[in-house]
Amino acid sequence: MSLYNFLRPAAWVFLRLKYRLRYEGRENIPEKGSYLLVCNHRTLTDPIIIASGIKQELHFIAKAEIYKNKLLSAFFTAMGAYKLKRGEGDTGVIDWARDHLENERCVAIFPEGTRSKTGELLKIKSGAAYIALRSNARILPCALNFYGKTGWGSKVVVRFGKIIEPDEFELSSPRAIRPITRRISAEIASLMDDTASLSGKPLSEKKERSGSD
């Protein structure tokens, strides 16, 4: 048994103690084959929240700054995450992701590049699009919705959107970078509730969706 699967039960218990957690749209997650999961970013526990709602093992791309914390460094290294050195032209991440995707492994990335303190979606960077372009990968959009504060007892709804198939873009052309990036941004945004709802106010009828724990 891999460390990933060994830790999964403990992670599930931790999440249930810390959050009021619900997953929606899990029928959109492919049962077989690889894909590139893209998601907005709110807290350090985001990878655990996402991974606990998916059967497949996810391989995360984590920024190098996280590795300054010895505990987190040991955790992400053991989980097989890629240590991304931002601002240094780290092109190795694209080759790493392509190798994983071509070998039927699923990769996850937070394309904003940093955590959003307000809950609003930040500008999406082009890294995810480059990975999709180089690997001809399917893209699975995802959104984390925290209601009120992001601490203990917070309500969290995780939504998975419909798969974006590679044939929806001309992936052989570098010109596809911008439209893919725009599509990723739009798909994640469509899975997020408005900022009024995220602040703790009641959800509008339009935003209510059915889901399961």
JSON list of C-alpha atoms in Angstrom, two decimals:
[
{"chain": "A", "resi": 1, "resn": "MET", "atom": "CA", "xyz": [0.00, 0.00, 0.00]},
{"chain": "A", "resi": 2, "resn": "SER", "atom": "CA", "xyz": [1.34, 3.46, -0.92]},
{"chain": "A", "resi": 3, "resn": "LEU", "atom": "CA", "xyz": [1.80, 6.17, 1.70]},
{"chain": "A", "resi": 4, "resn": "TYR", "atom": "CA", "xyz": [-0.91, 8.11, -0.11]},
{"chain": "A", "resi": 5, "resn": "ASN", "atom": "CA", "xyz": [-3.53, 5.40, 0.42]},
{"chain": "A", "resi": 6, "resn": "PHE", "atom": "CA", "xyz": [-2.25, 4.65, 3.91]},
{"chain": "A", "resi": 7, "resn": "LEU", "atom": "CA", "xyz": [-2.86, 8.25, 5.00]},
{"chain": "A", "resi": 8, "resn": "ARG", "atom": "CA", "xyz": [-6.23, 8.60, 3.29]},
{"chain": "A", "resi": 9, "resn": "PRO", "atom": "CA", "xyz": [-8.38, 7.28, 6.23]},
{"chain": "A", "resi": 10, "resn": "ALA", "atom": "CA", "xyz": [-6.61, 9.56, 8.71]},
{"chain": "A", "resi": 11, "resn": "ALA", "atom": "CA", "xyz": [-7.05, 12.52, 6.36]},
{"chain": "A", "resi": 12, "resn": "TRP", "atom": "CA", "xyz": [-10.76, 11.79, 6.04]},
{"chain": "A", "resi": 13, "resn": "VAL", "atom": "CA", "xyz": [-11.18, 11.76, 9.85]},
{"chain": "A", "resi": 14, "resn": "PHE", "atom": "CA", "xyz": [-9.20, 15.01, 10.17]},
{"chain": "A", "resi": 15, "resn": "LEU", "atom": "CA", "xyz": [-11.32, 16.77, 7.57]},
{"chain": "A", "resi": 16, "resn": "ARG", "atom": "CA", "xyz": [-14.59, 15.63, 9.15]},
{"chain": "A", "resi": 17, "resn": "LEU", "atom": "CA", "xyz": [-13.41, 17.00, 12.49]},
{"chain": "A", "resi": 18, "resn": "LYS", "atom": "CA", "xyz": [-12.23, 20.32, 11.08]},
{"chain": "A", "resi": 19, "resn": "TYR", "atom": "CA", "xyz": [-14.86, 21.16, 8.45]},
{"chain": "A", "resi": 20, "resn": "ARG", "atom": "CA", "xyz": [-18.50, 20.71, 7.54]},
{"chain": "A", "resi": 21, "resn": "LEU", "atom": "CA", "xyz": [-17.57, 19.21, 4.21]},
{"chain": "A", "resi": 22, "resn": "ARG", "atom": "CA", "xyz": [-19.60, 18.35, 1.12]},
{"chain": "A", "resi": 23, "resn": "TYR", "atom": "CA", "xyz": [-18.60, 17.20, -2.37]},
{"chain": "A", "resi": 24, "resn": "GLU", "atom": "CA", "xyz": [-20.67, 17.90, -5.47]},
{"chain": "A", "resi": 25, "resn": "GLY", "atom": "CA", "xyz": [-20.26, 16.81, -9.08]},
{"chain": "A", "resi": 26, "resn": "ARG", "atom": "CA", "xyz": [-18.23, 13.69, -8.37]},
{"chain": "A", "resi": 27, "resn": "GLU", "atom": "CA", "xyz": [-20.02, 12.02, -11.26]},
{"chain": "A", "resi": 28, "resn": "ASN", "atom": "CA", "xyz": [-17.85, 14.23, -13.49]},
{"chain": "A", "resi": 29, "resn": "ILE", "atom": "CA", "xyz": [-14.62, 12.63, -12.25]},
{"chain": "A", "resi": 30, "resn": "PRO", "atom": "CA", "xyz": [-13.35, 10.06, -14.80]},
{"chain": "A", "resi": 31, "resn": "GLU", "atom": "CA", "xyz": [-13.17, 6.53, -13.39]},
{"chain": "A", "resi": 32, "resn": "LYS", "atom": "CA", "xyz": [-10.27, 5.62, -15.66]},
{"chain": "A", "resi": 33, "resn": "GLY", "atom": "CA", "xyz": [-7.38, 7.38, -17.33]},
{"chain": "A", "resi": 34, "resn": "SER", "atom": "CA", "xyz": [-5.36, 10.43, -16.44]},
{"chain": "A", "resi": 35, "resn": "TYR", "atom": "CA", "xyz": [-6.40, 14.06, -16.23]},
{"chain": "A", "resi": 36, "resn": "LEU", "atom": "CA", "xyz": [-5.11, 17.44, -15.07]},
{"chain": "A", "resi": 37, "resn": "LEU", "atom": "CA", "xyz": [-7.13, 18.77, -12.14]},
{"chain": "A", "resi": 38, "resn": "VAL", "atom": "CA", "xyz": [-7.22, 22.57, -11.83]},
{"chain": "A", "resi": 39, "resn": "CYS", "atom": "CA", "xyz": [-8.62, 24.28, -8.76]},
{"chain": "A", "resi": 40, "resn": "ASN", "atom": "CA", "xyz": [-8.74, 27.60, -6.93]},
{"chain": "A", "resi": 41, "resn": "HIS", "atom": "CA", "xyz": [-6.59, 27.86, -3.79]},
{"chain": "A", "resi": 42, "resn": "ARG", "atom": "CA", "xyz": [-7.64, 28.95, -0.28]},
{"chain": "A", "resi": 43, "resn": "THR", "atom": "CA", "xyz": [-5.74, 27.06, 2.46]},
{"chain": "A", "resi": 44, "resn": "LEU", "atom": "CA", "xyz": [-2.81, 24.73, 3.09]},
{"chain": "A", "resi": 45, "resn": "THR", "atom": "CA", "xyz": [-5.29, 21.90, 3.58]},
{"chain": "A", "resi": 46, "resn": "ASP", "atom": "CA", "xyz": [-6.67, 22.26, 0.03]},
{"chain": "A", "resi": 47, "resn": "PRO", "atom": "CA", "xyz": [-4.72, 19.27, -1.36]},
{"chain": "A", "resi": 48, "resn": "ILE", "atom": "CA", "xyz": [-6.06, 17.04, 1.42]},
{"chain": "A", "resi": 49, "resn": "ILE", "atom": "CA", "xyz": [-9.63, 18.24, 0.87]},
{"chain": "A", "resi": 50, "resn": "ILE", "atom": "CA", "xyz": [-9.48, 17.58, -2.87]},
{"chain": "A", "resi": 51, "resn": "ALA", "atom": "CA", "xyz": [-7.67, 14.26, -2.63]},
{"chain": "A", "resi": 52, "resn": "SER", "atom": "CA", "xyz": [-10.16, 12.93, -0.08]},
{"chain": "A", "resi": 53, "resn": "GLY", "atom": "CA", "xyz": [-12.99, 13.37, -2.58]},
{"chain": "A", "resi": 54, "resn": "ILE", "atom": "CA", "xyz": [-11.30, 11.48, -5.42]},
{"chain": "A", "resi": 55, "resn": "LYS", "atom": "CA", "xyz": [-10.59, 7.77, -5.73]},
{"chain": "A", "resi": 56, "resn": "GLN", "atom": "CA", "xyz": [-7.51, 8.15, -7.92]},
{"chain": "A", "resi": 57, "resn": "GLU", "atom": "CA", "xyz": [-4.16, 9.12, -6.48]},
{"chain": "A", "resi": 58, "resn": "LEU", "atom": "CA", "xyz": [-3.35, 12.75, -7.25]},
{"chain": "A", "resi": 59, "resn": "HIS", "atom": "CA", "xyz": [0.16, 14.09, -7.84]},
{"chain": "A", "resi": 60, "resn": "PHE", "atom": "CA", "xyz": [0.30, 17.73, -6.78]},
{"chain": "A", "resi": 61, "resn": "ILE", "atom": "CA", "xyz": [2.50, 20.57, -7.94]},
{"chain": "A", "resi": 62, "resn": "ALA", "atom": "CA", "xyz": [3.56, 22.49, -4.82]},
{"chain": "A", "resi": 63, "resn": "LYS", "atom": "CA", "xyz": [5.45, 25.77, -4.64]},
{"chain": "A", "resi": 64, "resn": "ALA", "atom": "CA", "xyz": [8.97, 25.59, -3.22]},
{"chain": "A", "resi": 65, "resn": "GLU", "atom": "CA", "xyz": [8.15, 27.98, -0.36]},
{"chain": "A", "resi": 66, "resn": "ILE", "atom": "CA", "xyz": [6.04, 25.29, 1.30]},
{"chain": "A", "resi": 67, "resn": "TYR", "atom": "CA", "xyz": [9.13, 23.11, 1.65]},
{"chain": "A", "resi": 68, "resn": "LYS", "atom": "CA", "xyz": [10.65, 25.59, 4.11]},
{"chain": "A", "resi": 69, "resn": "ASN", "atom": "CA", "xyz": [8.37, 23.98, 6.71]},
{"chain": "A", "resi": 70, "resn": "LYS", "atom": "CA", "xyz": [10.11, 20.68, 7.59]},
{"chain": "A", "resi": 71, "resn": "LEU", "atom": "CA", "xyz": [6.86, 18.86, 8.36]},
{"chain": "A", "resi": 72, "resn": "LEU", "atom": "CA", "xyz": [5.17, 19.97, 5.14]},
{"chain": "A", "resi": 73, "resn": "SER", "atom": "CA", "xyz": [8.37, 19.29, 3.19]},
{"chain": "A", "resi": 74, "resn": "ALA", "atom": "CA", "xyz": [8.47, 15.71, 4.46]},
{"chain": "A", "resi": 75, "resn": "PHE", "atom": "CA", "xyz": [4.77, 15.25, 3.73]},
{"chain": "A", "resi": 76, "resn": "PHE", "atom": "CA", "xyz": [4.80, 16.56, 0.16]},
{"chain": "A", "resi": 77, "resn": "THR", "atom": "CA", "xyz": [8.04, 14.74, -0.66]},
{"chain": "A", "resi": 78, "resn": "ALA", "atom": "CA", "xyz": [6.58, 11.45, 0.59]},
{"chain": "A", "resi": 79, "resn": "MET", "atom": "CA", "xyz": [3.43, 12.11, -1.44]},
{"chain": "A", "resi": 80, "resn": "GLY", "atom": "CA", "xyz": [5.45, 12.50, -4.64]},
{"chain": "A", "resi": 81, "resn": "ALA", "atom": "CA", "xyz": [4.64, 16.18, -5.19]},
{"chain": "A", "resi": 82, "resn": "TYR", "atom": "CA", "xyz": [6.68, 18.33, -7.55]},
{"chain": "A", "resi": 83, "resn": "LYS", "atom": "CA", "xyz": [8.65, 21.15, -5.90]},
{"chain": "A", "resi": 84, "resn": "LEU", "atom": "CA", "xyz": [8.00, 24.14, -8.14]},
{"chain": "A", "resi": 85, "resn": "LYS", "atom": "CA", "xyz": [10.54, 26.96, -8.07]},
{"chain": "A", "resi": 86, "resn": "ARG", "atom": "CA", "xyz": [8.52, 29.98, -9.08]},
{"chain": "A", "resi": 87, "resn": "GLY", "atom": "CA", "xyz": [10.12, 32.86, -10.93]},
{"chain": "A", "resi": 88, "resn": "GLU", "atom": "CA", "xyz": [13.10, 30.78, -12.00]},
{"chain": "A", "resi": 89, "resn": "GLY", "atom": "CA", "xyz": [11.84, 29.45, -15.32]},
{"chain": "A", "resi": 90, "resn": "ASP", "atom": "CA", "xyz": [11.28, 25.98, -13.87]},
{"chain": "A", "resi": 91, "resn": "THR", "atom": "CA", "xyz": [10.35, 24.19, -17.10]},
{"chain": "A", "resi": 92, "resn": "GLY", "atom": "CA", "xyz": [11.00, 20.81, -15.50]},
{"chain": "A", "resi": 93, "resn": "VAL", "atom": "CA", "xyz": [7.49, 20.84, -14.06]},
{"chain": "A", "resi": 94, "resn": "ILE", "atom": "CA", "xyz": [6.03, 20.54, -17.56]},
{"chain": "A", "resi": 95, "resn": "ASP", "atom": "CA", "xyz": [8.11, 17.46, -18.35]},
{"chain": "A", "resi": 96, "resn": "TRP", "atom": "CA", "xyz": [7.28, 15.99, -14.93]},
{"chain": "A", "resi": 97, "resn": "ALA", "atom": "CA", "xyz": [3.56, 16.52, -15.43]},
{"chain": "A", "resi": 98, "resn": "ARG", "atom": "CA", "xyz": [3.62, 15.22, -18.99]},
{"chain": "A", "resi": 99, "resn": "ASP", "atom": "CA", "xyz": [5.40, 12.04, -17.86]},
{"chain": "A", "resi": 100, "resn": "HIS", "atom": "CA", "xyz": [2.80, 11.45, -15.15]},
{"chain": "A", "resi": 101, "resn": "LEU", "atom": "CA", "xyz": [-0.16, 12.13, -17.43]},
{"chain": "A", "resi": 102, "resn": "GLU", "atom": "CA", "xyz": [1.16, 9.98, -20.26]},
{"chain": "A", "resi": 103, "resn": "ASN", "atom": "CA", "xyz": [1.61, 7.14, -17.76]},
{"chain": "A", "resi": 104, "resn": "GLU", "atom": "CA", "xyz": [-2.02, 7.26, -16.64]},
{"chain": "A", "resi": 105, "resn": "ARG", "atom": "CA", "xyz": [-1.35, 9.23, -13.44]},
{"chain": "A", "resi": 106, "resn": "CYS", "atom": "CA", "xyz": [-3.46, 12.23, -12.42]},
{"chain": "A", "resi": 107, "resn": "VAL", "atom": "CA", "xyz": [-1.87, 15.61, -11.76]},
{"chain": "A", "resi": 108, "resn": "ALA", "atom": "CA", "xyz": [-3.33, 18.49, -9.71]},
{"chain": "A", "resi": 109, "resn": "ILE", "atom": "CA", "xyz": [-2.37, 22.14, -9.85]},
{"chain": "A", "resi": 110, "resn": "PHE", "atom": "CA", "xyz": [-3.60, 25.42, -8.33]},
{"chain": "A", "resi": 111, "resn": "PRO", "atom": "CA", "xyz": [-3.23, 27.70, -11.36]},
{"chain": "A", "resi": 112, "resn": "GLU", "atom": "CA", "xyz": [-3.64, 30.94, -9.41]},
{"chain": "A", "resi": 113, "resn": "GLY", "atom": "CA", "xyz": [-0.14, 30.29, -8.07]},
{"chain": "A", "resi": 114, "resn": "THR", "atom": "CA", "xyz": [-0.99, 31.42, -4.54]},
{"chain": "A", "resi": 115, "resn": "ARG", "atom": "CA", "xyz": [-3.80, 31.34, -2.00]},
{"chain": "A", "resi": 116, "resn": "SER", "atom": "CA", "xyz": [-6.68, 33.80, -2.29]},
{"chain": "A", "resi": 117, "resn": "LYS", "atom": "CA", "xyz": [-7.32, 35.55, 1.03]},
{"chain": "A", "resi": 118, "resn": "THR", "atom": "CA", "xyz": [-10.73, 36.90, 0.02]},
{"chain": "A", "resi": 119, "resn": "GLY", "atom": "CA", "xyz": [-12.23, 33.87, -1.70]},
{"chain": "A", "resi": 120, "resn": "GLU", "atom": "CA", "xyz": [-12.29, 35.63, -5.05]},
{"chain": "A", "resi": 121, "resn": "LEU", "atom": "CA", "xyz": [-10.64, 33.87, -7.97]},
{"chain": "A", "resi": 122, "resn": "LEU", "atom": "CA", "xyz": [-7.25, 35.38, -8.72]},
{"chain": "A", "resi": 123, "resn": "LYS", "atom": "CA", "xyz": [-5.76, 35.69, -12.21]},
{"chain": "A", "resi": 124, "resn": "ILE", "atom": "CA", "xyz": [-5.08, 32.26, -13.65]},
{"chain": "A", "resi": 125, "resn": "LYS", "atom": "CA", "xyz": [-1.48, 31.70, -14.74]},
{"chain": "A", "resi": 126, "resn": "SER", "atom": "CA", "xyz": [-0.63, 29.91, -17.97]},
{"chain": "A", "resi": 127, "resn": "GLY", "atom": "CA", "xyz": [1.24, 26.93, -16.45]},
{"chain": "A", "resi": 128, "resn": "ALA", "atom": "CA", "xyz": [-1.76, 24.61, -16.51]},
{"chain": "A", "resi": 129, "resn": "ALA", "atom": "CA", "xyz": [-2.40, 25.43, -20.16]},
{"chain": "A", "resi": 130, "resn": "TYR", "atom": "CA", "xyz": [1.23, 24.65, -21.05]},
{"chain": "A", "resi": 131, "resn": "ILE", "atom": "CA", "xyz": [0.93, 21.28, -19.33]},
{"chain": "A", "resi": 132, "resn": "ALA", "atom": "CA", "xyz": [-2.30, 20.50, -21.17]},
{"chain": "A", "resi": 133, "resn": "LEU", "atom": "CA", "xyz": [-0.72, 21.58, -24.45]},
{"chain": "A", "resi": 134, "resn": "ARG", "atom": "CA", "xyz": [2.38, 19.43, -24.02]},
{"chain": "A", "resi": 135, "resn": "SER", "atom": "CA", "xyz": [0.58, 16.33, -22.69]},
{"chain": "A", "resi": 136, "resn": "ASN", "atom": "CA", "xyz": [-2.71, 16.44, -24.62]},
{"chain": "A", "resi": 137, "resn": "ALA", "atom": "CA", "xyz": [-4.41, 16.02, -21.25]},
{"chain": "A", "resi": 138, "resn": "ARG", "atom": "CA", "xyz": [-8.03, 16.11, -20.23]},
{"chain": "A", "resi": 139, "resn": "ILE", "atom": "CA", "xyz": [-8.73, 18.93, -17.76]},
{"chain": "A", "resi": 140, "resn": "LEU", "atom": "CA", "xyz": [-10.96, 18.49, -14.69]},
{"chain": "A", "resi": 141, "resn": "PRO", "atom": "CA", "xyz": [-12.05, 21.85, -13.21]},
{"chain": "A", "resi": 142, "resn": "CYS", "atom": "CA", "xyz": [-12.69, 22.02, -9.49]},
{"chain": "A", "resi": 143, "resn": "ALA", "atom": "CA", "xyz": [-13.62, 24.74, -6.99]},
{"chain": "A", "resi": 144, "resn": "LEU", "atom": "CA", "xyz": [-13.31, 25.05, -3.23]},
{"chain": "A", "resi": 145, "resn": "ASN", "atom": "CA", "xyz": [-16.00, 27.15, -1.59]},
{"chain": "A", "resi": 146, "resn": "PHE", "atom": "CA", "xyz": [-15.36, 28.19, 2.03]},
{"chain": "A", "resi": 147, "resn": "TYR", "atom": "CA", "xyz": [-18.24, 29.93, 3.80]},
{"chain": "A", "resi": 148, "resn": "GLY", "atom": "CA", "xyz": [-17.19, 32.49, 6.38]},
{"chain": "A", "resi": 149, "resn": "LYS", "atom": "CA", "xyz": [-13.78, 31.93, 7.94]},
{"chain": "A", "resi": 150, "resn": "THR", "atom": "CA", "xyz": [-11.46, 29.16, 6.73]},
{"chain": "A", "resi": 151, "resn": "GLY", "atom": "CA", "xyz": [-10.79, 27.75, 10.19]},
{"chain": "A", "resi": 152, "resn": "TRP", "atom": "CA", "xyz": [-12.28, 25.01, 12.34]},
{"chain": "A", "resi": 153, "resn": "GLY", "atom": "CA", "xyz": [-15.97, 24.39, 11.81]},
{"chain": "A", "resi": 154, "resn": "SER", "atom": "CA", "xyz": [-16.13, 26.12, 8.42]},
{"chain": "A", "resi": 155, "resn": "LYS", "atom": "CA", "xyz": [-18.59, 24.91, 5.85]},
{"chain": "A", "resi": 156, "resn": "VAL", "atom": "CA", "xyz": [-16.76, 23.79, 2.71]},
{"chain": "A", "resi": 157, "resn": "VAL", "atom": "CA", "xyz": [-18.34, 22.74, -0.57]},
{"chain": "A", "resi": 158, "resn": "VAL", "atom": "CA", "xyz": [-16.08, 21.18, -3.21]},
{"chain": "A", "resi": 159, "resn": "ARG", "atom": "CA", "xyz": [-17.46, 21.13, -6.74]},
{"chain": "A", "resi": 160, "resn": "PHE", "atom": "CA", "xyz": [-16.12, 19.19, -9.70]},
{"chain": "A", "resi": 161, "resn": "GLY", "atom": "CA", "xyz": [-17.05, 20.39, -13.17]},
{"chain": "A", "resi": 162, "resn": "LYS", "atom": "CA", "xyz": [-17.32, 18.56, -16.46]},
{"chain": "A", "resi": 163, "resn": "ILE", "atom": "CA", "xyz": [-14.16, 17.34, -18.13]},
{"chain": "A", "resi": 164, "resn": "ILE", "atom": "CA", "xyz": [-12.64, 19.57, -20.81]},
{"chain": "A", "resi": 165, "resn": "GLU", "atom": "CA", "xyz": [-11.55, 17.26, -23.60]},
{"chain": "A", "resi": 166, "resn": "PRO", "atom": "CA", "xyz": [-8.30, 18.01, -25.46]},
{"chain": "A", "resi": 167, "resn": "ASP", "atom": "CA", "xyz": [-10.05, 17.97, -28.84]},
{"chain": "A", "resi": 168, "resn": "GLU", "atom": "CA", "xyz": [-11.91, 21.14, -27.81]},
{"chain": "A", "resi": 169, "resn": "PHE", "atom": "CA", "xyz": [-8.72, 23.08, -28.54]},
{"chain": "A", "resi": 170, "resn": "GLU", "atom": "CA", "xyz": [-6.10, 23.12, -31.27]},
{"chain": "A", "resi": 171, "resn": "LEU", "atom": "CA", "xyz": [-3.51, 21.72, -28.90]},
{"chain": "A", "resi": 172, "resn": "SER", "atom": "CA", "xyz": [-0.85, 21.48, -31.59]},
{"chain": "A", "resi": 173, "resn": "SER", "atom": "CA", "xyz": [-0.64, 25.27, -31.73]},
{"chain": "A", "resi": 174, "resn": "PRO", "atom": "CA", "xyz": [1.05, 27.55, -29.14]},
{"chain": "A", "resi": 175, "resn": "ARG", "atom": "CA", "xyz": [-1.83, 29.93, -29.80]},
{"chain": "A", "resi": 176, "resn": "ALA", "atom": "CA", "xyz": [-3.98, 27.58, -27.70]},
{"chain": "A", "resi": 177, "resn": "ILE", "atom": "CA", "xyz": [-2.34, 28.78, -24.46]},
{"chain": "A", "resi": 178, "resn": "ARG", "atom": "CA", "xyz": [-4.54, 31.85, -24.04]},
{"chain": "A", "resi": 179, "resn": "PRO", "atom": "CA", "xyz": [-7.89, 30.22, -24.88]},
{"chain": "A", "resi": 180, "resn": "ILE", "atom": "CA", "xyz": [-7.12, 27.25, -22.62]},
{"chain": "A", "resi": 181, "resn": "THR", "atom": "CA", "xyz": [-6.16, 29.58, -19.78]},
{"chain": "A", "resi": 182, "resn": "ARG", "atom": "CA", "xyz": [-9.34, 31.61, -20.28]},
{"chain": "A", "resi": 183, "resn": "ARG", "atom": "CA", "xyz": [-11.42, 28.42, -20.36]},
{"chain": "A", "resi": 184, "resn": "ILE", "atom": "CA", "xyz": [-9.83, 27.13, -17.14]},
{"chain": "A", "resi": 185, "resn": "SER", "atom": "CA", "xyz": [-10.55, 30.44, -15.43]},
{"chain": "A", "resi": 186, "resn": "ALA", "atom": "CA", "xyz": [-14.16, 30.49, -16.63]},
{"chain": "A", "resi": 187, "resn": "GLU", "atom": "CA", "xyz": [-14.83, 26.87, -15.62]},
{"chain": "A", "resi": 188, "resn": "ILE", "atom": "CA", "xyz": [-13.43, 27.32, -12.10]},
{"chain": "A", "resi": 189, "resn": "ALA", "atom": "CA", "xyz": [-15.35, 30.58, -11.68]},
{"chain": "A", "resi": 190, "resn": "SER", "atom": "CA", "xyz": [-18.59, 28.87, -12.73]},
{"chain": "A", "resi": 191, "resn": "LEU", "atom": "CA", "xyz": [-18.15, 26.38, -9.87]},
{"chain": "A", "resi": 192, "resn": "MET", "atom": "CA", "xyz": [-17.64, 29.09, -7.25]},
{"chain": "A", "resi": 193, "resn": "ASP", "atom": "CA", "xyz": [-20.32, 30.87, -5.31]},
{"chain": "A", "resi": 194, "resn": "ASP", "atom": "CA", "xyz": [-20.40, 34.66, -5.25]},
{"chain": "A", "resi": 195, "resn": "THR", "atom": "CA", "xyz": [-18.41, 36.51, -2.59]},
{"chain": "A", "resi": 196, "resn": "ALA", "atom": "CA", "xyz": [-21.59, 37.45, -0.69]},
{"chain": "A", "resi": 197, "resn": "SER", "atom": "CA", "xyz": [-22.40, 33.80, -0.19]},
{"chain": "A", "resi": 198, "resn": "LEU", "atom": "CA", "xyz": [-18.82, 32.97, 0.75]},
{"chain": "A", "resi": 199, "resn": "SER", "atom": "CA", "xyz": [-18.88, 35.64, 3.44]},
{"chain": "A", "resi": 200, "resn": "GLY", "atom": "CA", "xyz": [-21.52, 33.66, 5.27]},
{"chain": "A", "resi": 201, "resn": "LYS", "atom": "CA", "xyz": [-24.72, 35.18, 3.90]},
{"chain": "A", "resi": 202, "resn": "PRO", "atom": "CA", "xyz": [-27.50, 32.85, 2.68]},
{"chain": "A", "resi": 203, "resn": "LEU", "atom": "CA", "xyz": [-27.03, 31.32, -0.77]},
{"chain": "A", "resi": 204, "resn": "SER", "atom": "CA", "xyz": [-29.31, 32.62, -3.48]},
{"chain": "A", "resi": 205, "resn": "GLU", "atom": "CA", "xyz": [-31.73, 30.18, -5.03]},
{"chain": "A", "resi": 206, "resn": "LYS", "atom": "CA", "xyz": [-29.75, 30.33, -8.25]},
{"chain": "A", "resi": 207, "resn": "LYS", "atom": "CA", "xyz": [-26.61, 29.17, -6.50]},
{"chain": "A", "resi": 208, "resn": "GLU", "atom": "CA", "xyz": [-28.15, 26.26, -4.64]},
{"chain": "A", "resi": 209, "resn": "ARG", "atom": "CA", "xyz": [-27.13, 22.89, -6.08]},
{"chain": "A", "resi": 210, "resn": "SER", "atom": "CA", "xyz": [-27.93, 19.39, -5.03]},
{"chain": "A", "resi": 211, "resn": "GLY", "atom": "CA", "xyz": [-25.02, 17.32, -3.72]},
{"chain": "A", "resi": 212, "resn": "SER", "atom": "CA", "xyz": [-23.94, 14.42, -1.58]},
{"chain": "A", "resi": 213, "resn": "ASP", "atom": "CA", "xyz": [-21.48, 13.96, 1.28]}
]
